[in-house]
Amino acid sequence: MAVYIQVLENLQRDGKNVISSELLARTCDVNPSQIRKDLAYFGEFGVRGVGYYVQDLITSIKQALGVDRVWKCALVGVGNLGRALLNHREFRLRGFHIVGAFDCDPFKIGEIVSGLEVVCSRRLKEKVDELGIEVGIITTPPERAQRACNYLVDAGIKGILNFAPARIEVPDDVNVEYVDFFHHFYAVAFNVTLALQD
Amino acid sequence: MAVYIQVLENLQRDGKNVISSELLARTCDVNPSQIRKDLAYFGEFGVRGVGYYVQDLITSIKQALGVDRVWKCALVGVGNLGRALLNHREFRLRGFHIVGAFDCDPFKIGEIVSGLEVVCSRRLKEKVDELGIEVGIITTPPERAQRACNYLVDAGIKGILNFAPARIEVPDDVNVEYVDFFHHFYAVAFNVTLALQD
DNA sequence: TGGTGTGAATTAATTCACAGCT
DNA sequence: AGCTGTGAATTAATTCACACCA
């Protein structure tokens, strides 16, 4: 779905108003019926004989995914990666506002990063309640990921993005997404290695 | 596979020498036979009645994936994200060495970022040959992704990581991996929205 | 006429269950 | 005795093919 949004937004930028599943499929490199199934799953967004209206489709998908609003996020772990994410303004553009930065290192607490004061991780619950935070972002080293996660879960957070290279345990009602771009590097390395062998 | 490496490296750090598919499955949150199938696909890494030796398994998987060596990479697009990646030393640790930084903006060319001189994208072929680069990383804005891609393909690169939010067209023998962490943000938003509705 | 939405057919992925080593 | 490797059974995902509607 995220891929479709991406492609549709680029189509919109290029001034396209209508798109067929056939064409959309070609750019996404998938089967046309795949696209129709995916889109029909959330509702009847298309017009028979015409295709999909790009602008309407973007709006519909975003609504269906629940990304047609602002999601307030807390970032835990103000290291290299954490700082990079805090400074990445694309997040705000996409509706994900990082409104709290947390770390357990006393030397970092109080520091201002990208306009946010770094707060002690222990105060997560307090801040989550105060600011109405719904999503947690973990950017700690792997060995501290579980602790960061526990703070987030205790604070009542139900959605977590884990950038740390470690698995974490959460209750059933908490959703975790693992973000690891080395996965993609490994995939490329593997495929290139394969291709070289033939 | 990348997940297994991640988990195994953490197990190793914790001093575990042997692991069963059952235990590994629990931490990865998958079925034990899934793990056995995946691992057996590349070779017989396990020992019946015992399990898998952690250190050996890491080595074997890395070998099978082709990540037991250094991969030289070129980064195209020295913007926000590009700079963040150039400064991220984890890449070097994992064997992915960014040895060239490219951009088409004359104001950026010549600038030194993280010890690398930014070079004009047009000189990619020359530099790829000179430095023995095998992997390309695209971190341009979406509208310039295809152009960056074309330079990489012309230079003979067979593996590309595309961080730009745009699809790109490549010949059949070139492998592209799309990296987009908004995908994960959308997934969390969607799942939390679903959970809130019930 | 042209392109969606969707049941049916096909293909792929996952899980089960157990033979076979150590 | 215990845990892997793997064919068989099951389940899920993808693709086909066409009815239906603008």
Short mmCIF file of C-alpha atoms (C1' of nucleotides) in Angstrom, two decimals:
data_model
loop_
_atom_site.label_atom_id
_atom_site.label_comp_id
_atom_site.label_asym_id
_atom_site.label_seq_id
_atom_site.Cartn_x
_atom_site.Cartn_y
_atom_site.Cartn_z
CA MET A 1 0.00 0.00 0.00
CA ALA A 2 2.80 2.39 0.87
CA VAL A 3 4.22 1.72 -2.58
CA TYR A 4 0.96 2.76 -4.20
CA ILE A 5 0.88 6.02 -2.26
CA GLN A 6 4.45 6.70 -3.34
CA VAL A 7 3.77 6.05 -7.00
CA LEU A 8 0.45 7.90 -6.98
CA GLU A 9 2.02 10.99 -5.43
CA ASN A 10 4.67 11.00 -8.13
CA LEU A 11 1.98 10.58 -10.81
CA GLN A 12 0.11 13.49 -9.28
CA ARG A 13 3.25 15.62 -9.38
CA ASP A 14 3.56 14.73 -13.08
CA GLY A 15 0.00 15.97 -13.66
CA LYS A 16 -1.74 12.61 -14.22
CA ASN A 17 -5.39 12.62 -13.14
CA VAL A 18 -6.50 9.08 -13.96
CA ILE A 19 -4.60 5.79 -13.85
CA SER A 20 -5.53 2.23 -14.76
CA SER A 21 -4.53 -0.83 -12.77
CA GLU A 22 -2.60 -1.94 -15.84
CA LEU A 23 -0.39 1.16 -15.88
CA LEU A 24 -0.06 1.32 -12.12
CA ALA A 25 0.96 -2.32 -12.19
CA ARG A 26 3.68 -1.64 -14.72
CA THR A 27 5.34 1.04 -12.58
CA CYS A 28 5.03 -1.00 -9.40
CA ASP A 29 6.23 -4.09 -11.25
CA VAL A 30 3.34 -6.30 -10.13
CA ASN A 31 0.29 -7.97 -11.66
CA PRO A 32 -2.73 -5.73 -12.48
CA SER A 33 -5.21 -7.96 -10.65
CA GLN A 34 -2.99 -7.79 -7.61
CA ILE A 35 -3.54 -4.04 -7.55
CA ARG A 36 -7.28 -4.34 -8.09
CA LYS A 37 -7.56 -6.88 -5.26
CA ASP A 38 -5.52 -4.73 -2.89
CA LEU A 39 -7.50 -1.59 -3.62
CA ALA A 40 -10.90 -3.31 -3.63
CA TYR A 41 -10.11 -4.71 -0.21
CA PHE A 42 -10.61 -1.28 1.36
CA GLY A 43 -13.54 -0.22 -0.81
CA GLU A 44 -14.59 0.38 -4.40
CA PHE A 45 -12.22 3.18 -5.27
CA GLY A 46 -12.16 2.67 -9.04
CA VAL A 47 -14.54 3.59 -11.83
CA ARG A 48 -15.29 0.80 -14.34
CA GLY A 49 -14.26 1.63 -17.85
CA VAL A 50 -12.15 4.56 -16.62
CA GLY A 51 -9.66 3.58 -13.94
CA TYR A 52 -8.76 5.31 -10.68
CA TYR A 53 -8.75 9.05 -10.07
CA VAL A 54 -5.28 9.69 -8.71
CA GLN A 55 -6.13 12.40 -6.18
CA ASP A 56 -9.19 10.55 -4.87
CA LEU A 57 -7.27 7.30 -4.64
CA ILE A 58 -4.48 8.86 -2.58
CA THR A 59 -7.04 10.33 -0.20
CA SER A 60 -8.94 7.04 0.03
CA ILE A 61 -5.87 4.92 0.71
CA LYS A 62 -4.58 7.33 3.33
CA GLN A 63 -7.95 7.31 5.02
CA ALA A 64 -8.10 3.52 4.91
CA LEU A 65 -4.62 3.23 6.42
CA GLY A 66 -5.34 5.86 9.06
CA VAL A 67 -2.54 8.17 7.89
CA ASP A 68 -4.85 11.06 7.04
CA ARG A 69 -4.07 12.66 10.37
CA VAL A 70 -1.17 13.59 12.66
CA TRP A 71 0.48 10.86 14.72
CA LYS A 72 2.53 12.12 17.66
CA CYS A 73 5.68 10.10 18.23
CA ALA A 74 8.27 9.68 20.98
CA LEU A 75 11.84 8.85 20.02
CA VAL A 76 13.90 6.85 22.51
CA GLY A 77 17.67 6.78 22.07
CA VAL A 78 19.36 9.99 20.96
CA GLY A 79 22.39 8.46 19.27
CA ASN A 80 23.61 8.80 15.71
CA LEU A 81 20.50 7.37 14.12
CA GLY A 82 18.16 9.07 16.57
CA ARG A 83 19.58 12.48 15.74
CA ALA A 84 19.31 11.79 12.02
CA LEU A 85 15.63 10.93 12.39
CA LEU A 86 14.97 13.96 14.61
CA ASN A 87 16.45 16.17 11.91
CA HIS A 88 14.60 14.47 9.06
CA ARG A 89 11.75 16.83 8.25
CA GLU A 90 10.05 14.33 5.92
CA PHE A 91 8.43 12.79 8.99
CA ARG A 92 6.48 15.93 9.77
CA LEU A 93 5.47 16.16 6.11
CA ARG A 94 3.97 12.66 6.29
CA GLY A 95 2.04 13.35 9.46
CA PHE A 96 4.44 11.73 11.92
CA HIS A 97 5.42 14.42 14.40
CA ILE A 98 8.24 13.56 16.77
CA VAL A 99 7.28 15.58 19.84
CA GLY A 100 9.47 13.95 22.46
CA ALA A 101 13.12 12.82 22.59
CA PHE A 102 14.26 10.47 25.34
CA ASP A 103 17.54 8.96 26.50
CA CYS A 104 18.89 7.39 29.68
CA ASP A 105 22.36 8.95 29.37
CA PRO A 106 22.64 11.80 31.96
CA PHE A 107 25.07 13.63 29.67
CA LYS A 108 22.45 13.79 26.92
CA ILE A 109 19.49 14.71 29.13
CA GLY A 110 18.76 18.41 28.85
CA GLU A 111 20.53 18.76 25.53
CA ILE A 112 18.47 20.38 22.75
CA VAL A 113 18.30 18.31 19.55
CA SER A 114 16.35 19.65 16.59
CA GLY A 115 14.38 21.95 18.89
CA LEU A 116 13.52 19.24 21.41
CA GLU A 117 14.90 18.90 24.92
CA VAL A 118 16.15 15.37 25.59
CA VAL A 119 14.26 13.96 28.56
CA CYS A 120 15.10 11.01 30.85
CA SER A 121 13.51 7.77 29.58
CA ARG A 122 12.02 7.19 33.02
CA ARG A 123 9.73 10.16 32.45
CA LEU A 124 8.18 8.63 29.33
CA LYS A 125 4.82 7.82 30.88
CA GLU A 126 4.43 11.35 32.21
CA LYS A 127 5.33 12.91 28.86
CA VAL A 128 3.24 10.49 26.79
CA ASP A 129 0.17 11.42 28.84
CA GLU A 130 0.99 15.14 28.74
CA LEU A 131 1.65 15.33 24.99
CA GLY A 132 -0.81 12.69 23.76
CA ILE A 133 1.85 10.51 22.15
CA GLU A 134 0.66 7.35 20.38
CA VAL A 135 3.72 5.94 18.62
CA GLY A 136 7.17 5.06 19.92
CA ILE A 137 10.42 5.00 17.92
CA ILE A 138 13.31 2.99 19.34
CA THR A 139 16.79 4.06 18.19
CA THR A 140 18.86 2.73 21.08
CA PRO A 141 21.72 0.24 20.82
CA PRO A 142 20.40 -3.35 20.65
CA GLU A 143 21.11 -4.18 24.28
CA ARG A 144 18.93 -1.30 25.49
CA ALA A 145 16.05 -1.84 23.05
CA GLN A 146 14.02 -4.06 25.40
CA ARG A 147 14.27 -1.52 28.23
CA ALA A 148 13.20 1.32 25.94
CA CYS A 149 10.35 -0.87 24.75
CA ASN A 150 9.25 -1.57 28.33
CA TYR A 151 9.09 2.15 29.11
CA LEU A 152 6.95 2.69 26.01
CA VAL A 153 4.62 -0.20 26.81
CA ASP A 154 4.26 0.99 30.43
CA ALA A 155 3.36 4.42 29.08
CA GLY A 156 0.46 2.82 27.22
CA ILE A 157 1.94 3.06 23.70
CA LYS A 158 0.34 0.56 21.29
CA GLY A 159 2.55 1.10 18.21
CA ILE A 160 6.33 0.83 18.13
CA LEU A 161 8.91 1.25 15.38
CA ASN A 162 12.10 -0.53 16.33
CA PHE A 163 15.21 0.69 14.49
CA ALA A 164 17.49 -1.15 16.93
CA PRO A 165 18.95 -4.41 15.59
CA ALA A 166 17.28 -6.57 18.23
CA ARG A 167 13.98 -8.40 18.67
CA ILE A 168 11.78 -7.14 21.48
CA GLU A 169 8.97 -8.73 23.50
CA VAL A 170 5.66 -6.95 23.88
CA PRO A 171 2.10 -7.80 24.99
CA ASP A 172 -0.27 -9.04 22.28
CA ASP A 173 -2.05 -5.71 21.95
CA VAL A 174 1.13 -3.80 21.08
CA ASN A 175 2.20 -3.59 17.44
CA VAL A 176 5.90 -3.63 16.58
CA GLU A 177 7.45 -2.89 13.20
CA TYR A 178 11.11 -3.70 12.74
CA VAL A 179 13.09 -1.31 10.56
CA ASP A 180 16.43 -2.60 9.37
CA PHE A 181 17.93 -1.42 6.15
CA PHE A 182 20.80 -3.86 6.36
CA HIS A 183 18.22 -6.37 5.36
CA HIS A 184 18.07 -4.61 1.99
CA PHE A 185 21.84 -4.38 1.73
CA TYR A 186 22.09 -8.11 2.35
CA ALA A 187 19.43 -8.74 -0.29
CA VAL A 188 21.34 -6.74 -2.89
CA ALA A 189 24.63 -8.40 -1.98
CA PHE A 190 22.97 -11.82 -2.26
CA ASN A 191 21.37 -11.13 -5.62
CA VAL A 192 24.51 -9.65 -7.11
CA THR A 193 26.51 -12.61 -5.84
CA LEU A 194 24.01 -14.98 -7.47
CA ALA A 195 24.15 -13.10 -10.75
CA LEU A 196 27.94 -13.17 -10.77
CA GLN A 197 27.94 -16.94 -10.34
CA ASP A 198 25.85 -17.70 -13.43
CA MET B 1 17.74 -14.22 6.81
CA ALA B 2 18.84 -10.78 7.96
CA VAL B 3 16.66 -11.29 11.03
CA TYR B 4 18.45 -14.49 11.88
CA ILE B 5 21.85 -12.81 11.65
CA GLN B 6 20.59 -10.05 13.92
CA VAL B 7 19.24 -12.44 16.54
CA LEU B 8 22.26 -14.74 16.35
CA GLU B 9 24.68 -11.86 16.85
CA ASN B 10 22.77 -10.80 19.95
CA LEU B 11 22.77 -14.38 21.23
CA GLN B 12 26.51 -14.50 20.65
CA ARG B 13 26.95 -11.27 22.63
CA ASP B 14 24.99 -12.90 25.46
CA GLY B 15 27.38 -15.84 25.42
CA LYS B 16 25.10 -18.52 23.89
CA ASN B 17 27.01 -21.15 21.91
CA VAL B 18 24.22 -23.44 20.72
CA ILE B 19 20.63 -22.69 19.75
CA SER B 20 17.72 -24.90 18.67
CA SER B 21 15.27 -24.00 15.93
CA GLU B 22 12.60 -24.02 18.63
CA LEU B 23 14.28 -21.28 20.69
CA LEU B 24 15.37 -19.29 17.67
CA ALA B 25 11.80 -19.45 16.42
CA ARG B 26 10.48 -18.07 19.67
CA THR B 27 12.68 -14.96 19.53
CA CYS B 28 11.99 -14.40 15.85
CA ASP B 29 8.29 -15.03 16.40
CA VAL B 30 7.96 -17.63 13.65
CA ASN B 31 7.42 -21.39 13.29
CA PRO B 32 10.41 -23.69 14.08
CA SER B 33 10.10 -25.61 10.80
CA GLN B 34 10.17 -22.31 8.95
CA ILE B 35 13.61 -21.71 10.39
CA ARG B 36 14.82 -25.22 9.60
CA LYS B 37 13.58 -24.91 6.00
CA ASP B 38 15.22 -21.52 5.56
CA LEU B 39 18.55 -22.65 6.95
CA ALA B 40 18.55 -26.02 5.19
CA TYR B 41 18.00 -24.20 1.90
CA PHE B 42 21.60 -23.00 1.95
CA GLY B 43 23.13 -26.15 3.35
CA GLU B 44 23.07 -28.48 6.35
CA PHE B 45 24.19 -26.06 9.03
CA GLY B 46 22.62 -27.83 12.00
CA VAL B 47 23.65 -30.84 14.06
CA ARG B 48 20.88 -33.39 14.71
CA GLY B 49 20.11 -33.91 18.34
CA VAL B 50 22.02 -30.73 19.24
CA GLY B 51 20.90 -27.66 17.31
CA TYR B 52 22.94 -24.96 15.60
CA TYR B 53 26.30 -23.64 16.74
CA VAL B 54 25.75 -19.89 16.91
CA GLN B 55 29.17 -18.75 15.69
CA ASP B 56 29.28 -21.28 12.86
CA LEU B 57 25.77 -20.46 11.80
CA ILE B 58 26.49 -16.73 11.57
CA THR B 59 29.54 -17.46 9.45
CA SER B 60 27.62 -19.89 7.24
CA ILE B 61 24.68 -17.56 6.65
CA LYS B 62 26.95 -14.62 5.87
CA GLN B 63 28.88 -16.77 3.44
CA ALA B 64 25.68 -18.00 1.81
CA LEU B 65 24.39 -14.44 1.43
CA GLY B 66 27.71 -13.17 0.14
CA VAL B 67 28.16 -10.67 2.97
CA ASP B 68 31.36 -12.21 4.28
CA ARG B 69 33.36 -9.64 2.37
CA VAL B 70 33.59 -5.91 1.69
CA TRP B 71 31.16 -4.35 -0.77
CA LYS B 72 32.23 -0.97 -2.10
CA CYS B 73 29.31 1.43 -2.55
CA ALA B 74 28.66 4.72 -4.31
CA LEU B 75 26.13 7.12 -2.80
CA VAL B 76 24.28 9.42 -5.20
CA GLY B 77 22.48 12.42 -3.74
CA VAL B 78 24.17 14.26 -0.90
CA GLY B 79 21.08 15.71 0.76
CA ASN B 80 19.82 15.27 4.29
CA LEU B 81 19.45 11.52 4.11
CA GLY B 82 22.62 11.05 2.08
CA ARG B 83 24.69 12.87 4.69
CA ALA B 84 23.13 10.82 7.47
CA LEU B 85 24.07 7.59 5.70
CA LEU B 86 27.59 8.83 4.95
CA ASN B 87 28.06 9.51 8.66
CA HIS B 88 26.56 6.22 9.77
CA ARG B 89 29.55 4.09 10.66
CA GLU B 90 27.44 0.92 11.05
CA PHE B 91 27.74 0.46 7.27
CA ARG B 92 31.47 -0.02 7.45
CA LEU B 93 31.02 -2.42 10.34
CA ARG B 94 28.73 -4.58 8.22
CA GLY B 95 31.07 -4.64 5.25
CA PHE B 96 29.38 -1.97 3.16
CA HIS B 97 32.00 0.72 2.52
CA ILE B 98 30.76 3.93 0.96
CA VAL B 99 33.79 5.01 -1.05
CA GLY B 100 32.23 7.58 -3.35
CA ALA B 101 29.72 10.43 -2.87
CA PHE B 102 28.06 11.97 -5.92
CA ASP B 103 25.70 14.86 -6.60
CA CYS B 104 24.71 16.97 -9.58
CA ASP B 105 24.48 20.24 -7.61
CA PRO B 106 27.54 22.40 -8.48
CA PHE B 107 27.41 23.96 -5.03
CA LYS B 108 27.86 20.57 -3.38
CA ILE B 109 30.57 19.27 -5.72
CA GLY B 110 33.97 19.54 -4.08
CA GLU B 111 32.52 19.69 -0.59
CA ILE B 112 33.97 17.16 1.87
CA VAL B 113 31.33 15.04 3.63
CA SER B 114 32.44 12.47 6.16
CA GLY B 115 35.93 12.43 4.64
CA LEU B 116 34.72 12.03 1.05
CA GLU B 117 34.86 14.66 -1.68
CA VAL B 118 31.52 15.05 -3.41
CA VAL B 119 31.98 14.33 -7.12
CA CYS B 120 29.78 15.24 -10.10
CA SER B 121 27.31 12.44 -10.90
CA ARG B 122 28.45 12.51 -14.52
CA ARG B 123 31.80 11.13 -13.42
CA LEU B 124 30.24 8.01 -11.89
CA LYS B 125 31.45 5.58 -14.55
CA GLU B 126 35.01 6.82 -14.26
CA LYS B 127 34.97 6.55 -10.46
CA VAL B 128 33.19 3.19 -10.37
CA ASP B 129 35.90 1.70 -12.59
CA GLU B 130 38.70 3.39 -10.66
CA LEU B 131 37.49 2.38 -7.19
CA GLY B 132 35.91 -1.00 -8.02
CA ILE B 133 32.44 -0.03 -6.83
CA GLU B 134 29.74 -2.70 -7.07
CA VAL B 135 26.71 -1.24 -5.28
CA GLY B 136 24.85 2.04 -5.75
CA ILE B 137 22.84 3.92 -3.12
CA ILE B 138 20.29 6.46 -4.36
CA THR B 139 19.40 9.23 -1.89
CA THR B 140 18.23 11.90 -4.31
CA PRO B 141 14.79 13.54 -4.34
CA PRO B 142 12.25 11.34 -6.17
CA GLU B 143 12.29 13.32 -9.41
CA ARG B 144 16.04 12.76 -9.82
CA ALA B 145 16.08 9.10 -8.82
CA GLN B 146 15.76 7.76 -12.37
CA ARG B 147 18.63 9.93 -13.60
CA ALA B 148 20.84 8.79 -10.72
CA CYS B 149 19.83 5.24 -11.52
CA ASN B 150 20.76 5.66 -15.19
CA TYR B 151 24.24 6.89 -14.27
CA LEU B 152 24.70 3.86 -12.03
CA VAL B 153 23.48 1.42 -14.67
CA ASP B 154 25.69 3.03 -17.30
CA ALA B 155 28.61 2.62 -14.96
CA GLY B 156 27.94 -1.13 -14.91
CA ILE B 157 26.50 -1.34 -11.39
CA LYS B 158 24.33 -4.45 -10.90
CA GLY B 159 22.94 -3.75 -7.41
CA ILE B 160 21.07 -0.62 -6.33
CA LEU B 161 19.52 0.49 -3.04
CA ASN B 162 16.92 3.13 -3.71
CA PHE B 163 16.11 5.32 -0.70
CA ALA B 164 14.26 7.83 -2.90
CA PRO B 165 10.47 7.59 -2.75
CA ALA B 166 10.10 6.73 -6.44
CA ARG B 167 10.07 3.60 -8.58
CA ILE B 168 12.92 3.28 -11.07
CA GLU B 169 13.36 1.34 -14.30
CA VAL B 170 16.39 -0.85 -14.82
CA PRO B 171 17.52 -3.62 -17.18
CA ASP B 172 16.67 -7.18 -16.11
CA ASP B 173 20.18 -7.94 -14.91
CA VAL B 174 20.20 -5.06 -12.40
CA ASN B 175 18.85 -5.69 -8.93
CA VAL B 176 16.99 -2.91 -7.11
CA GLU B 177 15.96 -2.87 -3.46
CA TYR B 178 13.58 -0.17 -2.33
CA VAL B 179 14.15 1.23 1.15
CA ASP B 180 11.26 3.21 2.57
CA PHE B 181 10.67 3.40 6.26
CA PHE B 182 7.42 5.27 5.86
CA HIS B 183 6.08 1.92 4.83
CA HIS B 184 6.67 0.82 8.43
CA PHE B 185 5.17 3.98 9.85
CA TYR B 186 2.06 3.43 7.77
CA ALA B 187 1.87 -0.17 8.96
CA VAL B 188 2.00 0.87 12.60
CA ALA B 189 -0.56 3.62 12.06
CA PHE B 190 -2.85 1.14 10.32
CA ASN B 191 -2.56 -1.52 13.00
CA VAL B 192 -3.08 0.93 15.84
CA THR B 193 -6.11 2.38 14.05
CA LEU B 194 -7.53 -1.14 13.64
CA ALA B 195 -6.95 -1.94 17.31
CA LEU B 196 -8.62 1.28 18.41
CA GLN B 197 -11.73 0.43 16.37
CA ASP B 198 -12.42 -2.94 18.03
"C1'" DT C 1 -15.44 -0.28 -25.66
"C1'" DG C 2 -12.57 -0.39 -21.70
"C1'" DG C 3 -11.32 -1.23 -17.13
"C1'" DT C 4 -12.97 -2.49 -12.48
"C1'" DG C 5 -14.43 -6.05 -8.94
"C1'" DT C 6 -14.45 -10.81 -7.84
"C1'" DG C 7 -15.20 -15.98 -7.81
"C1'" DA C 8 -12.40 -19.93 -9.53
"C1'" DA C 9 -7.96 -22.00 -10.67
"C1'" DT C 10 -3.36 -21.98 -9.98
"C1'" DT C 11 0.80 -21.34 -7.69
"C1'" DA C 12 3.54 -20.47 -3.71
"C1'" DA C 13 4.42 -20.44 1.19
"C1'" DT C 14 3.75 -22.40 5.65
"C1'" DT C 15 3.05 -25.98 8.84
"C1'" DC C 16 2.85 -30.78 10.13
"C1'" DA C 17 4.84 -35.12 11.03
"C1'" DC C 18 8.28 -38.21 11.10
"C1'" DA C 19 12.51 -40.59 9.30
"C1'" DG C 20 17.35 -40.30 10.17
"C1'" DC C 21 21.68 -38.64 12.47
"C1'" DT C 22 24.56 -37.71 16.59
"C1'" DA D 1 16.86 -39.00 23.64
"C1'" DG D 2 16.80 -34.95 21.05
"C1'" DC D 3 16.76 -31.99 17.24
"C1'" DT D 4 17.59 -31.50 12.40
"C1'" DG D 5 16.21 -32.09 7.43
"C1'" DT D 6 12.50 -32.96 4.38
"C1'" DG D 7 8.42 -35.07 1.88
"C1'" DA D 8 3.34 -34.56 2.43
"C1'" DA D 9 -0.68 -31.87 3.78
"C1'" DT D 10 -2.45 -27.64 4.55
"C1'" DT D 11 -3.07 -22.92 4.16
"C1'" DA D 12 -2.35 -18.53 2.00
"C1'" DA D 13 -1.25 -15.61 -1.88
"C1'" DT D 14 -1.28 -14.73 -6.73
"C1'" DT D 15 -3.07 -14.92 -11.21
"C1'" DC D 16 -6.67 -15.88 -14.52
"C1'" DA D 17 -10.96 -15.03 -16.62
"C1'" DC D 18 -15.07 -12.97 -17.05
"C1'" DA D 19 -19.43 -10.71 -15.37
"C1'" DC D 20 -20.75 -6.05 -14.78
"C1'" DC D 21 -20.91 -1.19 -15.16
"C1'" DA D 22 -19.56 3.78 -16.93
#
